[in-house]
């Protein structure tokens, strides 16, 4: 009791204490998120000859049903025990899952693989189901992939941002949310460099199993720190801040919200951008990750490469965050909003076009950069990946929020949840379904690269048209207002 009073007194006595603790918690959550994000891909892609073909099957057959189950479980626990205990439950559950994988499943992996079942399924299913067979046969990696995805869905999106939105007023959000994003980008830089150091610099000292266990140990320590910070914040819980007296809100059905999006041209344009970004990024990333595995088949080398890209993305995002206010003052919304789809159109076209060319044709271009031809193709995909995620964390999200704020408040509130939640998942699920159909039809990724490339470039082209259409609804006065309201 005495410690509780002291903690509450400390946080309430210093105006900087609560924001500093929230920023520290967010930094650790993003730090863990980036380590898990690159590690889960490394494990499932390098586990078998299925490579990146396993990812579309994981997203549909594992992630989607368990995401629904986790959401149901969250609602039950949250209603009964509140936010604080819900966070302890999910963080503890996920930390146990990571520890179980690293210290039990992975060391015993040769005994846990379902080789006989994989062999039976190989004889029954088409060649294109190689990713599905790998998902089942190497189930321990699927287990870790699911646990890593749940960190982003439950801890970052639902628990952290839900808490922040409940306890932060609109006026406070103007200055504090950009700080959160800045801290998150810095966490991305640190996580990328930490993982790269463990996987690359210590490759002669540590085995892959030891490296994996050390990374999970870092995640577990970060998880305990997150829970400790959460405890301090809960002891000094500030009352929910509101901008005025809350009015009773009528319940709006999902159908009404969906109709609102379809019937409004600006909202429909925003929805096209969100769905298009999710669809194209997932389509291209599967092909690109397959090229990485070809160049870096060993898990340590694979993980070291993608973590270097994570650091580069963080650095670029931090630089843009520092320059964002000047950029939005110097250029119009339409000019800045077009940066994302146009740059992605050019880089995705270059990547897929290079994959259709012979090695002899690519050799002169690759030699200029002192690269092998196939490494040159992978680098073009990496350029797309870096630009896509940097734009997603900065320009894309910022322009989207500014476009939302230029729309009538009633329409905005009814449509935003549908676009942000359903739209993003629709793009990702749509790309995974498309991949599964193509894999079954053609048997391998190489057989349908041209179809994937044409589809991705076509969708990005539609996004460019939607952006130009949307710019007509965002007037200059709306831009000035939205710049003050939108978060970085």
Short mmCIF file of N, CA and C in Angstrom, two decimals, residues 191-308:
data_model
loop_
_atom_site.label_atom_id
_atom_site.label_comp_id
_atom_site.label_asym_id
_atom_site.label_seq_id
_atom_site.Cartn_x
_atom_site.Cartn_y
_atom_site.Cartn_z
N UNK A 191 16.33 -2.22 -32.87
CA UNK A 191 16.03 -3.65 -33.01
C UNK A 191 16.74 -4.24 -34.23
N UNK A 192 16.76 -3.47 -35.33
CA UNK A 192 17.45 -3.95 -36.53
C UNK A 192 18.93 -4.15 -36.30
N UNK A 193 19.57 -3.19 -35.63
CA UNK A 193 20.99 -3.29 -35.37
C UNK A 193 21.32 -4.37 -34.34
N UNK A 194 20.44 -4.53 -33.36
CA UNK A 194 20.66 -5.58 -32.35
C UNK A 194 20.61 -6.96 -32.99
N UNK A 195 19.56 -7.22 -33.77
CA UNK A 195 19.43 -8.52 -34.43
C UNK A 195 20.54 -8.76 -35.44
N UNK A 196 20.92 -7.71 -36.17
CA UNK A 196 22.00 -7.85 -37.16
C UNK A 196 23.31 -8.18 -36.47
N UNK A 197 23.57 -7.56 -35.34
CA UNK A 197 24.82 -7.83 -34.61
C UNK A 197 24.86 -9.29 -34.14
N UNK A 198 23.73 -9.78 -33.63
CA UNK A 198 23.68 -11.15 -33.13
C UNK A 198 23.82 -12.17 -34.26
N UNK A 199 23.19 -11.87 -35.41
CA UNK A 199 23.15 -12.83 -36.51
C UNK A 199 24.37 -12.74 -37.43
N UNK A 200 24.97 -11.56 -37.51
CA UNK A 200 26.08 -11.37 -38.45
C UNK A 200 27.44 -11.30 -37.75
N UNK A 201 27.56 -10.38 -36.80
CA UNK A 201 28.86 -10.18 -36.14
C UNK A 201 29.25 -11.36 -35.26
N UNK A 202 28.28 -12.06 -34.70
CA UNK A 202 28.56 -13.18 -33.80
C UNK A 202 28.30 -14.54 -34.45
N UNK A 203 28.28 -14.57 -35.78
CA UNK A 203 27.95 -15.81 -36.48
C UNK A 203 28.98 -16.90 -36.23
N UNK A 204 30.24 -16.51 -35.99
CA UNK A 204 31.30 -17.49 -35.72
C UNK A 204 31.35 -17.89 -34.25
N UNK A 205 30.64 -17.16 -33.41
CA UNK A 205 30.66 -17.42 -31.96
C UNK A 205 29.43 -18.20 -31.52
N UNK A 206 28.25 -17.81 -32.05
CA UNK A 206 26.99 -18.42 -31.63
C UNK A 206 26.39 -19.25 -32.75
N UNK A 207 25.84 -20.39 -32.41
CA UNK A 207 25.06 -21.17 -33.37
C UNK A 207 23.71 -20.49 -33.58
N UNK A 208 22.96 -20.94 -34.59
CA UNK A 208 21.65 -20.35 -34.84
C UNK A 208 20.71 -20.58 -33.67
N UNK A 209 20.80 -21.75 -33.04
CA UNK A 209 19.95 -22.02 -31.89
C UNK A 209 20.27 -21.08 -30.73
N UNK A 210 21.55 -20.85 -30.47
CA UNK A 210 21.96 -19.94 -29.40
C UNK A 210 21.55 -18.51 -29.70
N UNK A 211 21.69 -18.13 -30.98
CA UNK A 211 21.28 -16.78 -31.38
C UNK A 211 19.78 -16.58 -31.19
N UNK A 212 19.00 -17.57 -31.61
CA UNK A 212 17.55 -17.53 -31.44
C UNK A 212 17.17 -17.42 -29.97
N UNK A 213 17.79 -18.22 -29.13
CA UNK A 213 17.48 -18.21 -27.70
C UNK A 213 17.87 -16.88 -27.06
N UNK A 214 18.97 -16.29 -27.50
CA UNK A 214 19.38 -14.99 -26.97
C UNK A 214 18.40 -13.89 -27.38
N UNK A 215 17.92 -13.94 -28.62
CA UNK A 215 16.94 -12.96 -29.08
C UNK A 215 15.62 -13.09 -28.32
N UNK A 216 15.20 -14.33 -28.07
CA UNK A 216 13.97 -14.53 -27.30
C UNK A 216 14.17 -14.08 -25.86
N UNK A 217 15.37 -14.30 -25.30
CA UNK A 217 15.65 -13.83 -23.94
C UNK A 217 15.53 -12.30 -23.86
N UNK A 218 16.01 -11.60 -24.90
CA UNK A 218 15.87 -10.14 -24.94
C UNK A 218 14.40 -9.75 -25.01
N UNK A 219 13.62 -10.48 -25.79
CA UNK A 219 12.18 -10.22 -25.90
C UNK A 219 11.49 -10.41 -24.54
N UNK A 220 11.87 -11.48 -23.83
CA UNK A 220 11.25 -11.76 -22.53
C UNK A 220 11.59 -10.66 -21.52
N UNK A 221 12.85 -10.21 -21.50
CA UNK A 221 13.24 -9.11 -20.60
C UNK A 221 12.46 -7.84 -20.92
N UNK A 222 12.30 -7.57 -22.22
CA UNK A 222 11.53 -6.39 -22.64
C UNK A 222 10.07 -6.53 -22.21
N UNK A 223 9.53 -7.76 -22.31
CA UNK A 223 8.15 -7.99 -21.91
C UNK A 223 7.92 -7.74 -20.43
N UNK A 224 8.86 -8.17 -19.59
CA UNK A 224 8.75 -7.90 -18.15
C UNK A 224 8.83 -6.41 -17.87
N UNK A 225 9.70 -5.70 -18.61
CA UNK A 225 9.80 -4.24 -18.44
C UNK A 225 8.50 -3.55 -18.84
N UNK A 226 7.86 -4.04 -19.91
CA UNK A 226 6.57 -3.48 -20.35
C UNK A 226 5.51 -3.65 -19.27
N UNK A 227 5.47 -4.83 -18.66
CA UNK A 227 4.49 -5.08 -17.60
C UNK A 227 4.79 -4.24 -16.35
N UNK A 228 6.08 -4.04 -16.05
CA UNK A 228 6.44 -3.22 -14.89
C UNK A 228 6.02 -1.77 -15.09
N UNK A 229 6.26 -1.25 -16.30
CA UNK A 229 5.83 0.13 -16.60
C UNK A 229 4.32 0.24 -16.54
N UNK A 230 3.64 -0.79 -17.05
CA UNK A 230 2.18 -0.79 -17.02
C UNK A 230 1.66 -0.76 -15.58
N UNK A 231 2.36 -1.45 -14.68
CA UNK A 231 1.96 -1.46 -13.28
C UNK A 231 2.08 -0.07 -12.66
N UNK A 232 3.17 0.63 -12.95
CA UNK A 232 3.38 1.98 -12.42
C UNK A 232 2.31 2.93 -12.95
N UNK A 233 2.02 2.82 -14.25
CA UNK A 233 1.00 3.69 -14.85
C UNK A 233 -0.38 3.40 -14.27
N UNK A 234 -0.67 2.13 -13.98
CA UNK A 234 -1.97 1.76 -13.44
C UNK A 234 -2.15 2.27 -12.01
N UNK A 235 -1.07 2.28 -11.24
CA UNK A 235 -1.15 2.77 -9.87
C UNK A 235 -1.42 4.26 -9.81
N UNK A 236 -0.99 4.96 -10.85
CA UNK A 236 -1.21 6.41 -10.91
C UNK A 236 -2.15 6.74 -12.06
N UNK A 237 -3.19 5.90 -12.22
CA UNK A 237 -4.11 6.03 -13.35
C UNK A 237 -4.76 7.39 -13.38
N UNK A 238 -4.59 8.10 -14.50
CA UNK A 238 -5.25 9.39 -14.67
C UNK A 238 -6.66 9.16 -15.15
N UNK A 239 -7.59 10.02 -14.79
CA UNK A 239 -8.95 9.88 -15.29
C UNK A 239 -9.00 10.05 -16.79
N UNK A 240 -9.94 9.42 -17.40
CA UNK A 240 -10.08 9.51 -18.85
C UNK A 240 -10.33 10.95 -19.25
N UNK A 241 -9.53 11.43 -20.19
CA UNK A 241 -9.62 12.82 -20.61
C UNK A 241 -10.56 12.94 -21.78
N UNK A 242 -11.48 13.86 -21.70
CA UNK A 242 -12.41 14.08 -22.80
C UNK A 242 -12.41 15.54 -23.18
N UNK A 243 -12.81 15.85 -24.37
CA UNK A 243 -12.84 17.22 -24.86
C UNK A 243 -14.17 17.89 -24.60
N UNK A 244 -15.01 17.27 -23.87
CA UNK A 244 -16.31 17.86 -23.57
C UNK A 244 -17.23 16.80 -23.03
N UNK A 245 -18.45 17.14 -22.80
CA UNK A 245 -19.42 16.18 -22.29
C UNK A 245 -19.78 15.21 -23.39
N UNK A 246 -19.64 13.93 -23.07
CA UNK A 246 -19.94 12.90 -24.07
C UNK A 246 -21.44 12.78 -24.27
N UNK A 247 -21.81 12.71 -25.52
CA UNK A 247 -23.21 12.53 -25.86
C UNK A 247 -23.48 11.06 -26.13
N UNK A 248 -24.69 10.69 -25.86
CA UNK A 248 -25.07 9.31 -26.13
C UNK A 248 -25.00 9.03 -27.62
N UNK A 249 -24.33 7.95 -27.96
CA UNK A 249 -24.14 7.64 -29.37
C UNK A 249 -25.05 6.49 -29.76
N UNK A 250 -25.66 6.64 -30.90
CA UNK A 250 -26.48 5.56 -31.41
C UNK A 250 -25.57 4.49 -32.01
N UNK A 251 -25.97 3.24 -31.85
CA UNK A 251 -25.18 2.14 -32.36
C UNK A 251 -25.33 2.08 -33.87
N UNK A 252 -24.20 2.08 -34.56
CA UNK A 252 -24.20 2.05 -36.02
C UNK A 252 -23.79 0.66 -36.47
N UNK A 253 -24.60 0.02 -37.29
CA UNK A 253 -24.30 -1.33 -37.74
C UNK A 253 -23.17 -1.32 -38.76
N UNK A 254 -22.57 -2.50 -38.93
CA UNK A 254 -21.49 -2.64 -39.90
C UNK A 254 -22.00 -2.37 -41.32
N UNK A 255 -23.23 -2.81 -41.60
CA UNK A 255 -23.81 -2.59 -42.93
C UNK A 255 -23.95 -1.11 -43.23
N UNK A 256 -24.41 -0.33 -42.24
CA UNK A 256 -24.56 1.12 -42.43
C UNK A 256 -23.20 1.77 -42.66
N UNK A 257 -22.19 1.34 -41.92
CA UNK A 257 -20.85 1.91 -42.09
C UNK A 257 -20.30 1.57 -43.48
N UNK A 258 -20.54 0.34 -43.94
CA UNK A 258 -20.06 -0.07 -45.25
C UNK A 258 -20.76 0.71 -46.36
N UNK A 259 -22.05 0.93 -46.21
CA UNK A 259 -22.80 1.72 -47.19
C UNK A 259 -22.31 3.16 -47.22
N UNK A 260 -21.94 3.67 -46.05
CA UNK A 260 -21.41 5.03 -45.98
C UNK A 260 -20.14 5.16 -46.81
N UNK A 261 -19.28 4.14 -46.78
CA UNK A 261 -18.03 4.15 -47.55
C UNK A 261 -18.33 4.07 -49.05
N UNK A 262 -19.23 3.16 -49.42
CA UNK A 262 -19.53 2.93 -50.84
C UNK A 262 -20.21 4.14 -51.46
N UNK A 263 -21.06 4.83 -50.71
CA UNK A 263 -21.84 5.94 -51.26
C UNK A 263 -21.08 7.27 -51.25
N UNK A 264 -19.95 7.34 -50.58
CA UNK A 264 -19.17 8.56 -50.52
C UNK A 264 -17.92 8.43 -51.40
N UNK A 265 -17.77 9.30 -52.40
CA UNK A 265 -16.64 9.20 -53.31
C UNK A 265 -15.29 9.38 -52.61
N UNK A 266 -15.13 10.37 -51.74
CA UNK A 266 -13.83 10.50 -51.06
C UNK A 266 -13.52 9.31 -50.16
N UNK A 267 -14.53 8.80 -49.43
CA UNK A 267 -14.29 7.64 -48.57
C UNK A 267 -13.97 6.40 -49.39
N UNK A 268 -14.61 6.26 -50.54
CA UNK A 268 -14.34 5.14 -51.43
C UNK A 268 -12.91 5.20 -51.95
N UNK A 269 -12.44 6.42 -52.26
CA UNK A 269 -11.05 6.59 -52.71
C UNK A 269 -10.06 6.21 -51.61
N UNK A 270 -10.36 6.60 -50.37
CA UNK A 270 -9.49 6.23 -49.25
C UNK A 270 -9.47 4.71 -49.08
N UNK A 271 -10.65 4.10 -49.19
CA UNK A 271 -10.74 2.64 -49.06
C UNK A 271 -9.91 1.93 -50.14
N UNK A 272 -9.95 2.46 -51.37
CA UNK A 272 -9.17 1.89 -52.47
C UNK A 272 -7.68 1.97 -52.14
N UNK A 273 -7.24 3.09 -51.58
CA UNK A 273 -5.83 3.25 -51.22
C UNK A 273 -5.41 2.23 -50.16
N UNK A 274 -6.24 2.05 -49.13
CA UNK A 274 -5.89 1.14 -48.03
C UNK A 274 -5.87 -0.31 -48.52
N UNK A 275 -6.93 -0.72 -49.25
CA UNK A 275 -6.99 -2.09 -49.77
C UNK A 275 -5.87 -2.32 -50.77
N UNK A 276 -5.63 -1.35 -51.63
CA UNK A 276 -4.59 -1.49 -52.65
C UNK A 276 -3.21 -1.62 -52.06
N UNK A 277 -2.91 -0.84 -51.02
CA UNK A 277 -1.60 -0.92 -50.39
C UNK A 277 -1.40 -2.29 -49.76
N UNK A 278 -2.40 -2.78 -49.02
CA UNK A 278 -2.28 -4.09 -48.39
C UNK A 278 -2.14 -5.21 -49.40
N UNK A 279 -2.89 -5.12 -50.51
CA UNK A 279 -2.86 -6.16 -51.54
C UNK A 279 -1.51 -6.21 -52.25
N UNK A 280 -1.04 -5.05 -52.73
CA UNK A 280 0.22 -5.03 -53.50
C UNK A 280 1.43 -5.35 -52.64
N UNK A 281 1.47 -4.81 -51.42
CA UNK A 281 2.64 -5.07 -50.57
C UNK A 281 2.78 -6.55 -50.26
N UNK A 282 1.67 -7.24 -50.00
CA UNK A 282 1.74 -8.67 -49.72
C UNK A 282 2.04 -9.49 -50.96
N UNK A 283 1.52 -9.08 -52.11
CA UNK A 283 1.83 -9.80 -53.35
C UNK A 283 3.32 -9.73 -53.66
N UNK A 284 3.88 -8.54 -53.56
CA UNK A 284 5.28 -8.35 -53.94
C UNK A 284 6.23 -8.96 -52.91
N UNK A 285 5.88 -8.86 -51.63
CA UNK A 285 6.80 -9.32 -50.59
C UNK A 285 7.05 -10.81 -50.65
N UNK A 286 6.05 -11.61 -51.02
CA UNK A 286 6.25 -13.06 -51.10
C UNK A 286 7.29 -13.39 -52.16
N UNK A 287 7.18 -12.77 -53.33
CA UNK A 287 8.15 -13.00 -54.41
C UNK A 287 9.53 -12.50 -53.99
N UNK A 288 9.57 -11.31 -53.39
CA UNK A 288 10.85 -10.73 -52.97
C UNK A 288 11.54 -11.58 -51.90
N UNK A 289 10.78 -12.06 -50.92
CA UNK A 289 11.37 -12.88 -49.86
C UNK A 289 11.90 -14.20 -50.40
N UNK A 290 11.32 -14.67 -51.49
CA UNK A 290 11.84 -15.87 -52.12
C UNK A 290 13.22 -15.61 -52.72
N UNK A 291 13.42 -14.41 -53.27
CA UNK A 291 14.75 -14.07 -53.81
C UNK A 291 15.78 -13.92 -52.70
N UNK A 292 15.37 -13.45 -51.54
CA UNK A 292 16.30 -13.35 -50.41
C UNK A 292 16.76 -14.73 -49.98
N UNK A 293 15.82 -15.68 -49.91
CA UNK A 293 16.19 -17.03 -49.50
C UNK A 293 17.18 -17.65 -50.48
N UNK A 294 17.03 -17.33 -51.77
CA UNK A 294 17.97 -17.86 -52.76
C UNK A 294 19.39 -17.36 -52.50
N UNK A 295 19.51 -16.09 -52.11
CA UNK A 295 20.83 -15.51 -51.85
C UNK A 295 21.33 -15.81 -50.44
N UNK A 296 20.38 -15.92 -49.48
CA UNK A 296 20.75 -16.16 -48.09
C UNK A 296 19.92 -17.34 -47.55
N UNK A 297 20.30 -18.57 -47.90
CA UNK A 297 19.50 -19.73 -47.47
C UNK A 297 19.62 -20.04 -45.98
N UNK A 298 20.72 -19.62 -45.34
CA UNK A 298 20.90 -19.87 -43.91
C UNK A 298 20.11 -18.85 -43.08
N UNK A 299 19.46 -19.30 -42.00
CA UNK A 299 18.60 -18.40 -41.21
C UNK A 299 19.33 -17.20 -40.62
N UNK A 300 20.59 -17.38 -40.16
CA UNK A 300 21.32 -16.25 -39.58
C UNK A 300 21.60 -15.18 -40.63
N UNK A 301 22.02 -15.61 -41.82
CA UNK A 301 22.31 -14.66 -42.89
C UNK A 301 21.03 -13.97 -43.36
N UNK A 302 19.94 -14.74 -43.48
CA UNK A 302 18.65 -14.17 -43.89
C UNK A 302 18.19 -13.10 -42.90
N UNK A 303 18.23 -13.45 -41.62
CA UNK A 303 17.76 -12.53 -40.59
C UNK A 303 18.63 -11.27 -40.51
N UNK A 304 19.95 -11.45 -40.69
CA UNK A 304 20.85 -10.29 -40.66
C UNK A 304 20.53 -9.32 -41.80
N UNK A 305 20.23 -9.86 -42.99
CA UNK A 305 19.93 -8.99 -44.13
C UNK A 305 18.65 -8.18 -43.92
N UNK A 306 17.58 -8.85 -43.52
CA UNK A 306 16.30 -8.14 -43.37
C UNK A 306 16.35 -7.16 -42.20
N UNK A 307 17.16 -7.45 -41.19
CA UNK A 307 17.28 -6.51 -40.08
C UNK A 307 18.06 -5.26 -40.45
N UNK A 308 18.97 -5.37 -41.39
CA UNK A 308 19.62 -4.17 -41.91
C UNK A 308 18.60 -3.28 -42.61
#
